[in-house]
Amino acid sequence: VNGIAMVSIALLVVFVLRKREESAIRSASWQFLVVIVCGALLAYTGLFVSSVPNSYTCVISVWLVEIGFSLSYGSILLKSWRIEQIFSNKTMSKPRKRKRLKNQDLAIYLIILVALFVLFLIFATVSSSIGERDGETNAKPKALVYSVCVRENVFASVFLALHLFILLPSTYLCFKLRRVLTDYAESREISVIVYFTVLIEVIAFVAGLI
């Protein structure tokens, strides 16, 4: 499944690059669309790597997933923020007369977000908070031994907080931009993705504590 997803995402990158001159793609900032898709590709690559757990692949998989998350959802947050800065009235149809945020400005903020994730990844790696754990099934007559990649609860909580730091403002902005009726109306689809991601994040964290 991961392999199919990775190929599909790679094809999506090609599609965005080929259609980047079309108005819908331009208004969506095709540069950040490529970053979002590449971030998703990194995350799926990390999941693929974690399917063969050992002391090295577990660390690599977490790095890929977290950096991919920060690139994809960080871009979504910043794109939504820029749209919110453009529109001011309640119907979200009248642009503000003010200096707009350029792609270069958003890129700087994205680099800062990614750097924050990298900083905590370094701490987690140096402190050996990411690793492999052996488990055993209850199958009879012979139990099956398996290995999984795990994170210590402290760093799992830190990364959840980092995720929510991006997801919750994104959720608010998507809700605020729900009435946008122009080419920027992509916020509706983005909001669905963000809402479900928040739900999955919380469920996965709680399940990991059980």
XYZ file of C-alpha atoms in Angstrom:
210
model
C 0.000 0.000 0.000
C 2.788 2.422 0.909
C 4.492 1.641 -2.384
C 1.343 2.513 -4.350
C 0.918 5.716 -2.335
C 4.535 6.732 -2.960
C 4.215 6.190 -6.728
C 0.917 8.105 -6.785
C 2.492 11.021 -4.901
C 5.476 11.090 -7.289
C 3.049 11.260 -10.224
C 1.177 14.052 -8.459
C 4.390 16.091 -8.281
C 4.797 15.692 -12.042
C 1.160 16.714 -12.565
C 1.535 19.891 -10.473
C 4.725 20.866 -12.278
C 3.154 20.345 -15.706
C -0.011 22.298 -14.793
C 1.694 25.063 -12.813
C 0.777 27.754 -15.362
C -2.969 27.120 -15.059
C -4.873 29.691 -12.997
C -6.151 27.250 -10.359
C -2.652 25.891 -9.713
C -1.058 29.359 -9.712
C -3.581 30.723 -7.223
C -2.865 27.745 -4.969
C 0.882 28.586 -5.038
C 2.227 25.628 -6.989
C 5.606 25.893 -5.233
C 3.974 25.098 -1.905
C 1.833 22.402 -3.491
C 5.064 20.679 -4.519
C 6.418 21.056 -0.982
C 3.200 19.579 0.461
C 3.336 16.600 -1.874
C 7.067 16.038 -1.283
C 6.452 16.166 2.465
C 3.799 13.479 2.078
C 6.274 11.417 0.031
C 8.847 11.677 2.832
C 6.251 10.600 5.410
C 5.177 7.563 3.391
C 8.825 6.680 2.821
C 9.304 6.774 6.594
C 6.363 4.409 7.093
C 7.843 2.087 4.486
C 11.246 2.114 6.203
C 9.648 1.354 9.598
C 8.227 -1.887 8.188
C 11.718 -3.377 8.671
C 12.369 -2.282 12.271
C 15.866 -2.140 13.733
C 17.877 0.422 15.662
C 18.722 2.339 12.480
C 15.521 2.148 10.436
C 13.409 3.190 13.429
C 15.364 6.427 13.799
C 15.391 7.084 10.053
C 11.637 6.459 9.771
C 10.806 8.918 12.557
C 13.000 11.586 10.980
C 11.344 11.108 7.591
C 7.801 11.116 9.007
C 8.312 14.186 11.190
C 10.135 16.260 8.587
C 7.534 15.235 6.019
C 4.769 16.273 8.414
C 6.358 19.650 9.108
C 6.790 20.338 5.383
C 3.271 19.304 4.375
C 1.186 20.692 7.223
C 3.486 23.647 7.791
C 2.864 24.646 4.165
C -0.889 24.170 4.621
C -0.829 26.407 7.696
C 1.155 29.138 5.985
C -0.926 29.023 2.798
C -4.120 29.342 4.845
C -2.603 32.195 6.845
C -1.744 34.086 3.657
C -5.302 33.666 2.359
C -6.628 34.947 5.694
C -4.358 37.956 5.352
C -5.753 38.676 1.885
C -9.424 38.708 2.866
C -10.923 40.781 5.641
C -14.724 40.939 5.553
C -17.142 38.348 6.945
C -18.060 36.979 3.528
C -14.373 36.528 2.701
C -14.889 38.049 -0.749
C -13.213 41.466 -0.487
C -9.392 41.526 -0.566
C -7.568 43.746 1.882
C -5.567 46.681 0.591
C -2.288 45.805 2.220
C 1.046 44.293 1.410
C 0.631 40.597 0.714
C 2.923 37.886 1.968
C 5.227 36.631 -0.775
C 6.379 33.061 -1.283
C 9.801 34.071 0.015
C 8.262 35.293 3.274
C 6.344 32.050 3.771
C 9.445 30.025 2.915
C 11.328 31.653 5.796
C 8.551 30.765 8.248
C 8.456 27.215 6.888
C 12.200 26.830 7.382
C 11.793 27.951 11.005
C 9.023 25.373 11.561
C 11.083 22.572 10.031
C 14.128 23.638 12.064
C 12.032 23.358 15.239
C 11.124 19.780 14.358
C 14.747 18.977 13.507
C 15.871 20.335 16.881
C 13.563 18.000 18.791
C 14.475 15.108 16.494
C 18.130 15.639 17.391
C 17.286 15.587 21.116
C 15.197 12.435 20.684
C 17.938 10.691 18.701
C 20.796 11.650 21.029
C 18.808 10.600 24.116
C 17.947 7.242 22.505
C 14.232 7.980 22.851
C 13.557 6.350 19.482
C 14.203 2.666 19.102
C 13.045 -0.876 18.554
C 10.943 -2.976 20.908
C 10.312 -6.705 20.731
C 6.854 -8.115 21.289
C 5.209 -11.506 21.405
C 1.783 -12.698 20.321
C -0.474 -14.973 22.369
C -0.756 -17.471 19.552
C -0.695 -21.153 20.488
C 1.039 -23.543 20.511
C 3.962 -21.263 19.636
C 4.000 -17.523 20.127
C 5.299 -15.293 17.350
C 7.993 -12.748 18.173
C 7.899 -9.417 16.376
C 9.603 -6.029 16.510
C 8.141 -2.525 16.272
C 9.516 0.991 16.301
C 8.624 2.983 19.415
C 9.187 6.392 20.992
C 9.357 7.206 24.671
C 6.145 8.752 25.991
C 7.860 12.056 26.770
C 8.994 12.620 23.210
C 5.768 11.192 21.815
C 3.996 13.913 23.814
C 6.417 16.558 22.534
C 5.827 15.604 18.924
C 2.062 15.521 19.479
C 2.318 19.051 20.883
C 4.321 20.130 17.820
C 1.721 18.588 15.526
C -1.126 20.324 17.335
C 0.865 23.570 17.248
C 0.461 23.395 13.466
C -2.882 21.615 13.172
C -5.007 23.658 15.582
C -4.232 27.057 13.996
C -4.765 25.414 10.597
C -8.161 24.175 11.761
C -9.132 27.659 12.931
C -7.986 29.303 9.707
C -9.771 26.743 7.540
C -12.973 27.315 9.499
C -12.565 31.070 9.133
C -11.957 30.761 5.383
C -14.877 28.429 4.715
C -16.821 31.198 2.913
C -14.105 32.028 0.407
C -15.745 31.801 -3.022
C -12.833 32.634 -5.294
C -9.922 30.579 -6.627
C -8.766 30.391 -2.993
C -11.684 28.104 -2.051
C -9.293 25.162 -1.610
C -9.570 25.830 2.141
C -12.713 23.705 2.244
C -10.876 20.568 1.134
C -7.890 21.416 3.322
C -10.146 21.760 6.366
C -11.425 18.189 5.948
C -7.854 16.881 5.808
C -6.811 18.874 8.872
C -9.867 17.865 10.936
C -9.305 14.166 10.293
C -5.562 14.492 10.935
C -6.230 16.022 14.368
C -8.631 13.174 15.177
C -6.172 10.495 14.049
C -3.287 12.134 15.926
C -5.197 12.144 19.231
C -6.480 8.569 18.814
C -3.002 7.288 17.892
C -1.440 9.029 20.898
C -4.011 7.625 23.318
C -3.650 4.157 21.808
C 0.122 4.367 22.253
C -0.328 4.991 25.998
C -2.519 1.912 26.497
